[in-house]
PDB file of C-alpha atoms in Angstrom:
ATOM      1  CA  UNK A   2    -103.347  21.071  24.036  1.00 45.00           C
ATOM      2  CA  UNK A   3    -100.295  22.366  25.960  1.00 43.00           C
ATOM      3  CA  UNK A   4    -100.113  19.146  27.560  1.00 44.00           C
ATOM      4  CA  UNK A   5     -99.528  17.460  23.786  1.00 45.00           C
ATOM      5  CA  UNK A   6     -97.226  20.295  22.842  1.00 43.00           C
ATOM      6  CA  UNK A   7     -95.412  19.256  25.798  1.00 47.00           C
ATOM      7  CA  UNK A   8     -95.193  15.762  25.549  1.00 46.00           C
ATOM      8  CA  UNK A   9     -94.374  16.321  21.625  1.00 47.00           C
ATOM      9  CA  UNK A  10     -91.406  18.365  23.095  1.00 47.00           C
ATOM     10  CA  UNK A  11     -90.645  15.649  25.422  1.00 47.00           C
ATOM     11  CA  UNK A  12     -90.617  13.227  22.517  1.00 49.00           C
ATOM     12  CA  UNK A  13     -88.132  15.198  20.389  1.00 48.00           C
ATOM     13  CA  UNK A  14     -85.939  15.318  23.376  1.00 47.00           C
ATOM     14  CA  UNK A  15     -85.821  11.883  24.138  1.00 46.00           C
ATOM     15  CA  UNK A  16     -85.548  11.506  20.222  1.00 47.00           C
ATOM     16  CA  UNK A  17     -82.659  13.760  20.087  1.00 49.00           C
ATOM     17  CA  UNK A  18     -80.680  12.262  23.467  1.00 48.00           C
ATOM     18  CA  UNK A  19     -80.900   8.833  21.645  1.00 45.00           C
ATOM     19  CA  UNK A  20     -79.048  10.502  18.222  1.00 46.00           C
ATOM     20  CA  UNK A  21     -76.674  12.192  20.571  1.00 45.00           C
ATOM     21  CA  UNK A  22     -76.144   9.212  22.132  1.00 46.00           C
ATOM     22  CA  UNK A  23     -76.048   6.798  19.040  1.00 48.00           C
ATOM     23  CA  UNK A  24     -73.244   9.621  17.490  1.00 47.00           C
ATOM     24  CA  UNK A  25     -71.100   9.071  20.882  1.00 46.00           C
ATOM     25  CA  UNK A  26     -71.588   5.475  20.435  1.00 45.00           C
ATOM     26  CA  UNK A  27     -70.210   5.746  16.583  1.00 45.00           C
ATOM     27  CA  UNK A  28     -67.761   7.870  17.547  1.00 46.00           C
ATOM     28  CA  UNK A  29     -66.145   5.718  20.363  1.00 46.00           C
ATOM     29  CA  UNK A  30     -65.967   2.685  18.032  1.00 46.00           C
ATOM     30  CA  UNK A  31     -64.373   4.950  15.430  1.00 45.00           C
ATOM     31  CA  UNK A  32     -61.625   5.991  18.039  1.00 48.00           C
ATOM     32  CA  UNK A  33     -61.780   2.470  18.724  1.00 46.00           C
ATOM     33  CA  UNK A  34     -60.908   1.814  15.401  1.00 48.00           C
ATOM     34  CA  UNK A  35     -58.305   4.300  14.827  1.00 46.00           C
ATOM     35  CA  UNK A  36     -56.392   3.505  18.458  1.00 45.00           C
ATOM     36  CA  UNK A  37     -56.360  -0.580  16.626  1.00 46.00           C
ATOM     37  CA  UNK A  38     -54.979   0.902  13.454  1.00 45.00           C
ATOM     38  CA  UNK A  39     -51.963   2.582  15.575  1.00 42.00           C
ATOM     39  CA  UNK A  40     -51.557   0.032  17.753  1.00 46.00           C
ATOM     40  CA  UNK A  41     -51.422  -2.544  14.640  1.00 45.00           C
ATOM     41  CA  UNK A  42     -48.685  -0.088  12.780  1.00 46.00           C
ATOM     42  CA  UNK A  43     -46.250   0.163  15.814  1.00 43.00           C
ATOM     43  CA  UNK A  44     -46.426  -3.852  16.201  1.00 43.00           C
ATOM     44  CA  UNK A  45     -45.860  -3.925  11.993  1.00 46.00           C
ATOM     45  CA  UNK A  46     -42.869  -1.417  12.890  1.00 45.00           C
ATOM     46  CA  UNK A  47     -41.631  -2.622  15.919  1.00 46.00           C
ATOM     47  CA  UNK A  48     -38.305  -4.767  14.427  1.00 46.00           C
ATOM     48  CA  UNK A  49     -38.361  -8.638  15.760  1.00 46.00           C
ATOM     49  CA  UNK A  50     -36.640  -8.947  19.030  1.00 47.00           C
ATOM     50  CA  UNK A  51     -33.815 -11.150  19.029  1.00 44.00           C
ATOM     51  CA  UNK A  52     -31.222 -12.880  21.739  1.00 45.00           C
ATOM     52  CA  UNK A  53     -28.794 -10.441  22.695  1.00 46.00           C
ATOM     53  CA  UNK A  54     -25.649 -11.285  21.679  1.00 44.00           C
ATOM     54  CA  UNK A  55     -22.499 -10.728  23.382  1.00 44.00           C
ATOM     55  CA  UNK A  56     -20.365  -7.727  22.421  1.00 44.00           C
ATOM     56  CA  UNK A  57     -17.943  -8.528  20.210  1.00 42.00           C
ATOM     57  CA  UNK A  58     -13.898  -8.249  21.696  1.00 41.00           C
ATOM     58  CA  UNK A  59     -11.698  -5.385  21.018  1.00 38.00           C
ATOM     59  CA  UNK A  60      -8.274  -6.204  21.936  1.00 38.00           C
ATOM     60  CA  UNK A  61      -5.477  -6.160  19.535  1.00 36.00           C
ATOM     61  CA  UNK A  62      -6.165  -9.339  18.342  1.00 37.00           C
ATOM     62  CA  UNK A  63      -9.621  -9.577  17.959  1.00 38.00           C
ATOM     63  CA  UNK A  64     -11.452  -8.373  14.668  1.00 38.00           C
ATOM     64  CA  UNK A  65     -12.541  -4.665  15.682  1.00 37.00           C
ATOM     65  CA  UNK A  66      -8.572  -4.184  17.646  1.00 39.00           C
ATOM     66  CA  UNK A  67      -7.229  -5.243  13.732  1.00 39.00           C
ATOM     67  CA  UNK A  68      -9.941  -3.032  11.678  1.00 37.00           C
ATOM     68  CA  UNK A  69      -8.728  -0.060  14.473  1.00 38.00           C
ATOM     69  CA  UNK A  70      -4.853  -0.468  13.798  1.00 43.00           C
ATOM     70  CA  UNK A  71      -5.342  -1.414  10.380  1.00 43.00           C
ATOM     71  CA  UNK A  72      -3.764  -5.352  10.827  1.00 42.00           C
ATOM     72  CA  UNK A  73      -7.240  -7.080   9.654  1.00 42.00           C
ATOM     73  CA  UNK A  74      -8.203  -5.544   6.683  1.00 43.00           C
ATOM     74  CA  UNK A  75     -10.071  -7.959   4.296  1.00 45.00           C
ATOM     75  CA  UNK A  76      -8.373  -9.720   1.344  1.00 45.00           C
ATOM     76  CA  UNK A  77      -4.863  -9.938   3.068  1.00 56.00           C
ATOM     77  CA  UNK A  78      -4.562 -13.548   4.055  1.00 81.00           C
ATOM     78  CA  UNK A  79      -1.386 -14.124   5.439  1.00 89.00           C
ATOM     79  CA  UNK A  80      -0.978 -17.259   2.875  1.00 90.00           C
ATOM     80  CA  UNK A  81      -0.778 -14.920   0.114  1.00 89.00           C
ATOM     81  CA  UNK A  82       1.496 -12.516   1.703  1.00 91.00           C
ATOM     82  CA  UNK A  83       3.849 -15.064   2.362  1.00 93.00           C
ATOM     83  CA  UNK A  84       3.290 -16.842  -1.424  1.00 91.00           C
ATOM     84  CA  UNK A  85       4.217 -13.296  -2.798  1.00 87.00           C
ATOM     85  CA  UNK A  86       6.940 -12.067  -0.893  1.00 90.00           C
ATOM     86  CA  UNK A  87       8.655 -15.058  -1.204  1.00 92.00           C
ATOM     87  CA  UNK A  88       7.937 -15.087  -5.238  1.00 87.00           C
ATOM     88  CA  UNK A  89       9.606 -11.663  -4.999  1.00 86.00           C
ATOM     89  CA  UNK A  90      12.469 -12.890  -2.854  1.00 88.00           C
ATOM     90  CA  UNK A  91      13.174 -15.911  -5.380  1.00 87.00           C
ATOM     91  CA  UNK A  92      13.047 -14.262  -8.365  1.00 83.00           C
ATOM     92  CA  UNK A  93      15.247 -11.248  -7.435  1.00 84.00           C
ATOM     93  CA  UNK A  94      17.317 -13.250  -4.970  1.00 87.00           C
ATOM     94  CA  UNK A  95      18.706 -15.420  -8.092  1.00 85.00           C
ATOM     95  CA  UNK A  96      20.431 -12.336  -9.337  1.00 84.00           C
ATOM     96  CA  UNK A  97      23.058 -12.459  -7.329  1.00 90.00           C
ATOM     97  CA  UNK A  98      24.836 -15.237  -9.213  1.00 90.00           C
ATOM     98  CA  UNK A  99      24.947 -12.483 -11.845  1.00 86.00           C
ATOM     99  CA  UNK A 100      26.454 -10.226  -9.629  1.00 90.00           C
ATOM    100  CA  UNK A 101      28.751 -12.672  -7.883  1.00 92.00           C
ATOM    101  CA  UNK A 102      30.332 -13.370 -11.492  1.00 88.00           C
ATOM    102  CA  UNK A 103      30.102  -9.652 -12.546  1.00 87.00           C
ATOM    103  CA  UNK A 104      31.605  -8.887  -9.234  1.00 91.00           C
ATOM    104  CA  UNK A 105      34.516 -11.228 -10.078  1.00 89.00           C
ATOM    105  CA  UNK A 106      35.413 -10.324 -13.325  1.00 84.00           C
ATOM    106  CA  UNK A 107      35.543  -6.566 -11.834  1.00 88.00           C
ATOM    107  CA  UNK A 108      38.290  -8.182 -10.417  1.00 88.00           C
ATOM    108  CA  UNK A 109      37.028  -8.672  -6.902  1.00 92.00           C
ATOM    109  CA  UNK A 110      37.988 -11.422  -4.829  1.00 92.00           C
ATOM    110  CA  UNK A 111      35.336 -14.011  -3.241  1.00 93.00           C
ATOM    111  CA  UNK A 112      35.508 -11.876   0.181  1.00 95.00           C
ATOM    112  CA  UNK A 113      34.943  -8.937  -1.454  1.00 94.00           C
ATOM    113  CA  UNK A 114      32.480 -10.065  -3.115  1.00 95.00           C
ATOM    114  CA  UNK A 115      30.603 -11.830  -0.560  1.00 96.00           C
ATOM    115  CA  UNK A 116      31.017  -9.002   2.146  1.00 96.00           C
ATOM    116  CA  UNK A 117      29.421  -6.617  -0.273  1.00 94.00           C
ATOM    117  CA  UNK A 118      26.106  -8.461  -0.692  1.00 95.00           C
ATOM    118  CA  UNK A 119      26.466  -8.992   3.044  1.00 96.00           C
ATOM    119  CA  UNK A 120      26.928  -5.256   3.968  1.00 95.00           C
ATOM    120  CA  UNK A 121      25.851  -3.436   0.849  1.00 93.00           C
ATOM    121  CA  UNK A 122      22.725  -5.740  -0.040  1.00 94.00           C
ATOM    122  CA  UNK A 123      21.210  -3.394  -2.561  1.00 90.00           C
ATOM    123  CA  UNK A 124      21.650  -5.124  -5.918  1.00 86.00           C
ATOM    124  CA  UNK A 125      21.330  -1.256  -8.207  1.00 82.00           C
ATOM    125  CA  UNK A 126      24.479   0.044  -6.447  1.00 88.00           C
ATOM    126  CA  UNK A 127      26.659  -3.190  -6.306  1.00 91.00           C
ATOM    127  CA  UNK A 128      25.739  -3.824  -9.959  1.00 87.00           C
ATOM    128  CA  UNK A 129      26.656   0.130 -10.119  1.00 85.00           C
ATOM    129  CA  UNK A 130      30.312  -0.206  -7.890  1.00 90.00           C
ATOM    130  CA  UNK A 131      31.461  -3.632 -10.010  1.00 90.00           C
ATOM    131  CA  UNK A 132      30.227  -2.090 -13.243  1.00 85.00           C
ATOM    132  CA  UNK A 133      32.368   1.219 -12.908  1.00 85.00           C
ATOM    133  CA  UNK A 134      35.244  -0.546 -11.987  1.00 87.00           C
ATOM    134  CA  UNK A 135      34.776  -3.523 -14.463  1.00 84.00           C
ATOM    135  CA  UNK A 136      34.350  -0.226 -16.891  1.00 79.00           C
ATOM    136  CA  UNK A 137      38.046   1.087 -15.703  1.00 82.00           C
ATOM    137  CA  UNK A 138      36.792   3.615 -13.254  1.00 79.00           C
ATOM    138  CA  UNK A 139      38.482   4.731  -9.943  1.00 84.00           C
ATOM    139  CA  UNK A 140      37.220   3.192  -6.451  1.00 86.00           C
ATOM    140  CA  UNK A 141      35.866   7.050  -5.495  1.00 87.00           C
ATOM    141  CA  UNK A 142      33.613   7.202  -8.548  1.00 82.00           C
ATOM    142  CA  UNK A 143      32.420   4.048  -8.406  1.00 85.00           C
ATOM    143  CA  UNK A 144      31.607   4.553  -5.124  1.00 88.00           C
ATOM    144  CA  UNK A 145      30.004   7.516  -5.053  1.00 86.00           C
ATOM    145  CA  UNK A 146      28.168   6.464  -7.943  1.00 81.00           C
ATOM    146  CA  UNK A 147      27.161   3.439  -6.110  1.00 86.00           C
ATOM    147  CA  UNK A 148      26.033   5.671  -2.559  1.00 87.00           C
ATOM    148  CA  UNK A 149      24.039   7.901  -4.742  1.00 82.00           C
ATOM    149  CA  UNK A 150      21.490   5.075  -6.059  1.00 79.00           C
ATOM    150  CA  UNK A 151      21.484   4.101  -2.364  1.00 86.00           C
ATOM    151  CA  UNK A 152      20.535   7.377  -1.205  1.00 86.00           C
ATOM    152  CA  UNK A 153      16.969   5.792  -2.545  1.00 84.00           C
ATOM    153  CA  UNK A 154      17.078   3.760   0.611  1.00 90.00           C
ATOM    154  CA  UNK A 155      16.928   6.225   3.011  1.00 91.00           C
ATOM    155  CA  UNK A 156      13.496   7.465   1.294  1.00 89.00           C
ATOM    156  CA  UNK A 157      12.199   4.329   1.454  1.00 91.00           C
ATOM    157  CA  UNK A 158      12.709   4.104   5.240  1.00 93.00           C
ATOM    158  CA  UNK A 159      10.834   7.480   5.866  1.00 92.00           C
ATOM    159  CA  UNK A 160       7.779   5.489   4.337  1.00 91.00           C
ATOM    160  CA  UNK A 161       8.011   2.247   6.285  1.00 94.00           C
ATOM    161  CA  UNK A 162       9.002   3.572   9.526  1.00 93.00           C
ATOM    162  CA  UNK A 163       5.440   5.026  10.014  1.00 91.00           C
ATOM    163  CA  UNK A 164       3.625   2.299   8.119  1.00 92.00           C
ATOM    164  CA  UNK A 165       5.624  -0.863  10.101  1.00 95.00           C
ATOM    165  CA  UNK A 166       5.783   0.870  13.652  1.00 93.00           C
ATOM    166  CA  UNK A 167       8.369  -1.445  14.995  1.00 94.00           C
ATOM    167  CA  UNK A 168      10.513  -1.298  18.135  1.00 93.00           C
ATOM    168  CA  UNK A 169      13.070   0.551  18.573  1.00 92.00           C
ATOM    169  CA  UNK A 170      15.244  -2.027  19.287  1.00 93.00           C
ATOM    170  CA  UNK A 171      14.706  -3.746  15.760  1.00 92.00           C
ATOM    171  CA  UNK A 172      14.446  -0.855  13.486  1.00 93.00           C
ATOM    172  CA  UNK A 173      18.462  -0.894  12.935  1.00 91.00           C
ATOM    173  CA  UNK A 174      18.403  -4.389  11.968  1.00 92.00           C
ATOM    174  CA  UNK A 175      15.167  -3.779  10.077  1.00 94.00           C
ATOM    175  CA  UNK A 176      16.852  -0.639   7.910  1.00 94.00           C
ATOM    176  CA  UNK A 177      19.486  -2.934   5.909  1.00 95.00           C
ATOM    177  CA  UNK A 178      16.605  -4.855   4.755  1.00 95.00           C
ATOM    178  CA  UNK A 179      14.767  -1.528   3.065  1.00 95.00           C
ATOM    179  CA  UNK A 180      15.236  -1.782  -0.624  1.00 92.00           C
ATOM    180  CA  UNK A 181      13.238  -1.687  -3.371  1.00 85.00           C
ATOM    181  CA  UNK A 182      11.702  -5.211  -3.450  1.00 87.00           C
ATOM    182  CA  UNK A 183      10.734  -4.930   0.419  1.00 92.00           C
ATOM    183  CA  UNK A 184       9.202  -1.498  -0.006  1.00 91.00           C
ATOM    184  CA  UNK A 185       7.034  -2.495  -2.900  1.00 86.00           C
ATOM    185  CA  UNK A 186       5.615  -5.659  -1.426  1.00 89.00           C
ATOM    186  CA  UNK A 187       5.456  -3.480   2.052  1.00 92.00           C
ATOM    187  CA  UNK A 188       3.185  -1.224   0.219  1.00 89.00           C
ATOM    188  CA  UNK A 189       1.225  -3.311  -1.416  1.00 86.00           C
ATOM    189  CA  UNK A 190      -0.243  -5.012   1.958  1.00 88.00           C
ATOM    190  CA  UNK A 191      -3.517  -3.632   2.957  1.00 87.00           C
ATOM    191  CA  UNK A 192      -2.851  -3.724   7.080  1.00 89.00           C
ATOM    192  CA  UNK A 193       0.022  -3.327   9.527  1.00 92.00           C
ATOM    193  CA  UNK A 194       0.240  -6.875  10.079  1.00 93.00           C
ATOM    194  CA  UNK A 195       0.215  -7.850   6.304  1.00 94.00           C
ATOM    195  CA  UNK A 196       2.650  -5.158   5.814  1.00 94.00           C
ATOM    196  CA  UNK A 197       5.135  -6.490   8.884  1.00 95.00           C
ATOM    197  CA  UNK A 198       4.933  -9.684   7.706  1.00 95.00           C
ATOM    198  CA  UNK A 199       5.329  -9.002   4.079  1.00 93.00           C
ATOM    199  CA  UNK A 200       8.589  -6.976   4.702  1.00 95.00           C
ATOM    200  CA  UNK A 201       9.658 -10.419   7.367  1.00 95.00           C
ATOM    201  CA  UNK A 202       9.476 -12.628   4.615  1.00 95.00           C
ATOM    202  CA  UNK A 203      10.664 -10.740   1.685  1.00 93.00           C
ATOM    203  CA  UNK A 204      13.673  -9.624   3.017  1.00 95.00           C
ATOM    204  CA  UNK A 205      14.623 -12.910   4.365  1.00 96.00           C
ATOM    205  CA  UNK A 206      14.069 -14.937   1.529  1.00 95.00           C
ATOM    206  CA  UNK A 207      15.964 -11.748  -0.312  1.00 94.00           C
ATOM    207  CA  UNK A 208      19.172 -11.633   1.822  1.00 96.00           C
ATOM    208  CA  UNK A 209      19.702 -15.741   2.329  1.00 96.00           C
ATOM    209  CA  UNK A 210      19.405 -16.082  -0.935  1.00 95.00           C
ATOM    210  CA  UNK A 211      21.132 -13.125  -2.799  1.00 95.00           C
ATOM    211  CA  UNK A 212      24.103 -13.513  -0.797  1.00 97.00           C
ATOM    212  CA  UNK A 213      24.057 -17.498  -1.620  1.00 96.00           C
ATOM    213  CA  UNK A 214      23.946 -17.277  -4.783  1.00 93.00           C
ATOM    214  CA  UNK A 215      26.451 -14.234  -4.990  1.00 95.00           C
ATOM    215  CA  UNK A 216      29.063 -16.807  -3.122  1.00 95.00           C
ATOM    216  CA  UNK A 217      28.205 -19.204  -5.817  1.00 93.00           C
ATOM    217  CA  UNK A 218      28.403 -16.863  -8.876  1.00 91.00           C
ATOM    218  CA  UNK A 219      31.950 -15.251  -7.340  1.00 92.00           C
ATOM    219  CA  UNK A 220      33.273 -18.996  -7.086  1.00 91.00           C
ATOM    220  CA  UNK A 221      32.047 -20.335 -10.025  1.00 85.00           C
ATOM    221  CA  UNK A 222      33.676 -17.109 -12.642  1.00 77.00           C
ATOM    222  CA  UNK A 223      36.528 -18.626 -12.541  1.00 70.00           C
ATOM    223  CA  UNK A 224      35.007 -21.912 -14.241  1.00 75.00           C
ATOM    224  CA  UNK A 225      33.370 -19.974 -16.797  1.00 71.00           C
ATOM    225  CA  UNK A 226      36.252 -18.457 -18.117  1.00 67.00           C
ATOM    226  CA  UNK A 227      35.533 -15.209 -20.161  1.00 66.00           C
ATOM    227  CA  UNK A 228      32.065 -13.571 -18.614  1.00 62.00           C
ATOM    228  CA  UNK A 229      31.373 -11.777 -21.860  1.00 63.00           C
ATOM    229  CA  UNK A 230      31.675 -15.054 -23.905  1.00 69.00           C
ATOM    230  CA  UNK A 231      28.438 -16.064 -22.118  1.00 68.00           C
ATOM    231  CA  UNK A 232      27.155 -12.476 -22.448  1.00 66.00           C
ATOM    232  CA  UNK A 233      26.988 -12.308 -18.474  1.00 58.00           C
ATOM    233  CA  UNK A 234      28.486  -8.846 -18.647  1.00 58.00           C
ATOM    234  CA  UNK A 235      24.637  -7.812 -19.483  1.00 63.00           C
ATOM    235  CA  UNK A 236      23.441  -9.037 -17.080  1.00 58.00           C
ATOM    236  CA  UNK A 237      24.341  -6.354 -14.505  1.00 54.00           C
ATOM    237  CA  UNK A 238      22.571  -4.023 -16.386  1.00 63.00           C
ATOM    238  CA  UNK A 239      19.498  -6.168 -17.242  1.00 68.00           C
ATOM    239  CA  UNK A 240      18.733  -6.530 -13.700  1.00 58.00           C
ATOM    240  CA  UNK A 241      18.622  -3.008 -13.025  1.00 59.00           C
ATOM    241  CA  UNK A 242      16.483  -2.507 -16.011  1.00 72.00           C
ATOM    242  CA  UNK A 243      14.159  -4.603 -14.671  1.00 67.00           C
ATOM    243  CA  UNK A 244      14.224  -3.135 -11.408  1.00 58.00           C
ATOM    244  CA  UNK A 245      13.304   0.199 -12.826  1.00 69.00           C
ATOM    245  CA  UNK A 246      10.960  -0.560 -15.213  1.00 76.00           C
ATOM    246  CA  UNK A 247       8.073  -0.902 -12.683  1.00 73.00           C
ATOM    247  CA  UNK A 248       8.863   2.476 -11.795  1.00 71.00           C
ATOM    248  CA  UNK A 249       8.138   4.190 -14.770  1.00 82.00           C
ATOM    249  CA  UNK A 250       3.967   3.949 -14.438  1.00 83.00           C
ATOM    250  CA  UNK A 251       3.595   8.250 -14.938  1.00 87.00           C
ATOM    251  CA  UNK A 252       4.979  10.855 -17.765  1.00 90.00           C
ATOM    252  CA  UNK A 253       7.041  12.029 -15.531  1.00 90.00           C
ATOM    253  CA  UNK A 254       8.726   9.185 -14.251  1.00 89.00           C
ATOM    254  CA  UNK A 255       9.348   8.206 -17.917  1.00 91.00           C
ATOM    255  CA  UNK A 256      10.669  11.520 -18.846  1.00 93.00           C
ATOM    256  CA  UNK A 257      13.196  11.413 -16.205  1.00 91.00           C
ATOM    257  CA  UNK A 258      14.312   7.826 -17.010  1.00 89.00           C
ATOM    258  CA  UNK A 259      14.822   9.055 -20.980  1.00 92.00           C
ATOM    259  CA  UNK A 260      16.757  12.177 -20.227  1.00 93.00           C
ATOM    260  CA  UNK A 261      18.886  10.096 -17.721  1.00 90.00           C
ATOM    261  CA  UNK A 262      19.333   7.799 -21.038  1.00 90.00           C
ATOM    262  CA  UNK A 263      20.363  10.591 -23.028  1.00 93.00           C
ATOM    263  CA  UNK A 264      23.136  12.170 -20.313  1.00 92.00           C
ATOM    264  CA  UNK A 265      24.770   8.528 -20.185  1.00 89.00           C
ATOM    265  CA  UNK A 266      24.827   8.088 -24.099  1.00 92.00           C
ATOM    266  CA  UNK A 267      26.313  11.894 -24.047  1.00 93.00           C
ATOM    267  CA  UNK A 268      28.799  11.597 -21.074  1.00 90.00           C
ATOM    268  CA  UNK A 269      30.113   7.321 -21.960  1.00 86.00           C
ATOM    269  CA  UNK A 270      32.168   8.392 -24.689  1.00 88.00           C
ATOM    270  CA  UNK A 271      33.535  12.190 -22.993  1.00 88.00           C
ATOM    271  CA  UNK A 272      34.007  11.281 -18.667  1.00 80.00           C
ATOM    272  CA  UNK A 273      35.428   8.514 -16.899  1.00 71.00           C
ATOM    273  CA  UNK A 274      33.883   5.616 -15.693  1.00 64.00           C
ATOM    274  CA  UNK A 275      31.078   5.341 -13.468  1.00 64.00           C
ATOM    275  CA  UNK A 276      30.911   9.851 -13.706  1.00 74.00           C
ATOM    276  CA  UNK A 277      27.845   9.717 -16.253  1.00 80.00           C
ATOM    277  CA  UNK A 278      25.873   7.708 -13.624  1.00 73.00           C
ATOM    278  CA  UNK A 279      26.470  10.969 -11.832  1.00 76.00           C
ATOM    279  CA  UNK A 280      25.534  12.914 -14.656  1.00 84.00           C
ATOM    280  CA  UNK A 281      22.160  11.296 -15.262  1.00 85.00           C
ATOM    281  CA  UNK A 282      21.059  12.211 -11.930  1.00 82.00           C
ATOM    282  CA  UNK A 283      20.630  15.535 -12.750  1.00 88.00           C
ATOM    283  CA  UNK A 284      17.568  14.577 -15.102  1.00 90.00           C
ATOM    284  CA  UNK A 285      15.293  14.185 -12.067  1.00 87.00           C
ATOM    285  CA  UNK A 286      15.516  17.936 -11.102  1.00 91.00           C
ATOM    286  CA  UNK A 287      15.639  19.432 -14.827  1.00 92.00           C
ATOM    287  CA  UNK A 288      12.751  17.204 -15.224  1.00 92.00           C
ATOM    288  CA  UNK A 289      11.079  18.383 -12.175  1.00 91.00           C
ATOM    289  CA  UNK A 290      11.877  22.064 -12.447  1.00 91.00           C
ATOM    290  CA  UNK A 291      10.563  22.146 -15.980  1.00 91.00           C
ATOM    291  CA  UNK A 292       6.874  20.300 -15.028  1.00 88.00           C
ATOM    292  CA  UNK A 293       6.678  22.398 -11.887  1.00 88.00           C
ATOM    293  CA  UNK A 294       7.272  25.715 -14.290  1.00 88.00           C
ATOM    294  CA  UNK A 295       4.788  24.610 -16.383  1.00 86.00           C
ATOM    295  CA  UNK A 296       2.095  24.099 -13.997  1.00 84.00           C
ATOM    296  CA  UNK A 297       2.525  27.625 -12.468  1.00 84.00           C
ATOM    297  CA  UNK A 298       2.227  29.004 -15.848  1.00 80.00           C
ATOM    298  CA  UNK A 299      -0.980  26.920 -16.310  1.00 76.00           C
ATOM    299  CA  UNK A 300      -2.597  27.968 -12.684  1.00 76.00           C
ATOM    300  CA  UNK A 301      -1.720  31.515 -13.999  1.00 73.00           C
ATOM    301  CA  UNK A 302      -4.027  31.757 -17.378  1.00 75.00           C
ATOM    302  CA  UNK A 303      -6.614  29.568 -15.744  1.00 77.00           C
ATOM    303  CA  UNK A 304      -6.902  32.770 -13.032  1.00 76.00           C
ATOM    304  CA  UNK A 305      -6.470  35.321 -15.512  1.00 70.00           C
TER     305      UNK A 305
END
């Protein structure tokens, strides 16, 4: 009997090292399993290997040197900087046959002329100098008229110096050719080397051809006989009307422009020539000093 019991015992033993080891059996091929299904995700995640590839250049003339410095950006090709600057040059450069004959029937002579557009070469205040004097106004007022609008210049050249970054050597060369066309295709380049070349070939085109056309306009007057029988006598201040307008893209731009308006139409008739150009210079800071007066009061209810 005890020998049964113990080979009954013996049995279940045997019975229950075979479960034990049938449940370490299962469980290695589960970890089995499980170490495949982690193995399988990091292949599925590891990315696809490819050549290495060399590292791209970064000098100044490579694509990463002109993304640093601003030279490359995208959508400045250099044929469309050059199609529009000289579109700008030609169109405004034409002008000065209306100054040339506005210039002479001021009562300037060729040289006079000529050396203006030569040493002046800002087409507001030569239109503003022959237009005061055509108008019967002394050479100071006329002038200083003529210096104030060109005061506009040295603003301009603040801007550009930082944006062009040119030599030192250049930059007093470079500063007779900062006017309003230059600045505005300047600023409308999206790199340095869009912008350099942009200002190149604007002011170029600009100068050869204002002061070409100025000699032309100054010797032909004299074969159109009466200027304002052809109505050229506008046409000094139809230029700078259409240099302006561009300007006037805010409120407050256009508010200055219509109280300027209003001072000339009040001062024409009462001060001499080429003093109510003065005059209407005094709209910018009225204007200004009323808008910034107006938006203190406003930042004062909105903290109340």
């Amino acid at each position: 009997m005890t020998e049964q019991t113990d080979q009954h015992q013996t049995g279940q033993n045997k019975t229950g090292q075979t479960e034990t080891g049938q449940n370490k059996t299962g469980q290695d091929r589960t970890g089995s399993g499980h170490a495949g299904r982690i193995r399988a995700g990091h292949a599925r995640a590891e990315p696809a290997r490819h050549p290495e590839r060399p590292a791209a250049p970064s000098g100044p003339g490579s694509p990463a040197g002109q993304r640093a410095d601003g030279a490359g950006a995208p959508g400045t090709g250099t044929g469309t900087v050059v199609r529009d600057a000289l579109g700008v040059g030609t169109a405004v450069g034409l002008s000065g046959f209306a100054f040339g004959v506005a210039s002479a029937d001021a009562g300037l002579g060729v040289l006079q002329t000529c050396a203006l557009s030569l040493l002046v070469f800002t087409g507001a205040s030569q239109f503003a100098l022959v237009g005061a004097l055509a108008g019967g106004g002394g050479p100071l007022a006329a002038a200083a008229g003529a210096l104030f609008l060109g005061v506009r210049n040295a603003f301009y050249g603040l801007r550009l110096s930082g944006l062009l970054a040119l030599p030192r050597s250049v930059r007093p060369l470079a500063a007779h050719w900062v006017i309003d066309e230059t600045t505005a295709v300047t600023l409308a380049q999206s790199g340095r080397r869009a912008a350099r070349l942009g200002f190149a070939v604007t002011g170029l085109s600009l100068y050869v051809l204002w002061n070409l056309t100025t000699l032309i306009g100054a010797l032909g007057a004299s074969e159109l006989g009466d200027t304002r029988a052809w109505g050229l006598d506008a046409a000094g201040p139809a230029v700078f009307l259409a240099l302006l307008a561009p300007m006037l893209s805010g409120a407050l731009e256009r508010a200055v422009a219509a109280l300027g308006v209003l001072l000339v139409l009040v001062c024409v008739p009462l001060l001499p020539a080429g003093v109510p150009i003065l005059a209407a210079a005094l709209a910018a800071p009225a204007v200004l000093a009323v808008h910034g007066r107006a938006a203190r009061g406003g930042a004062g209810r909105r903290a109340r």
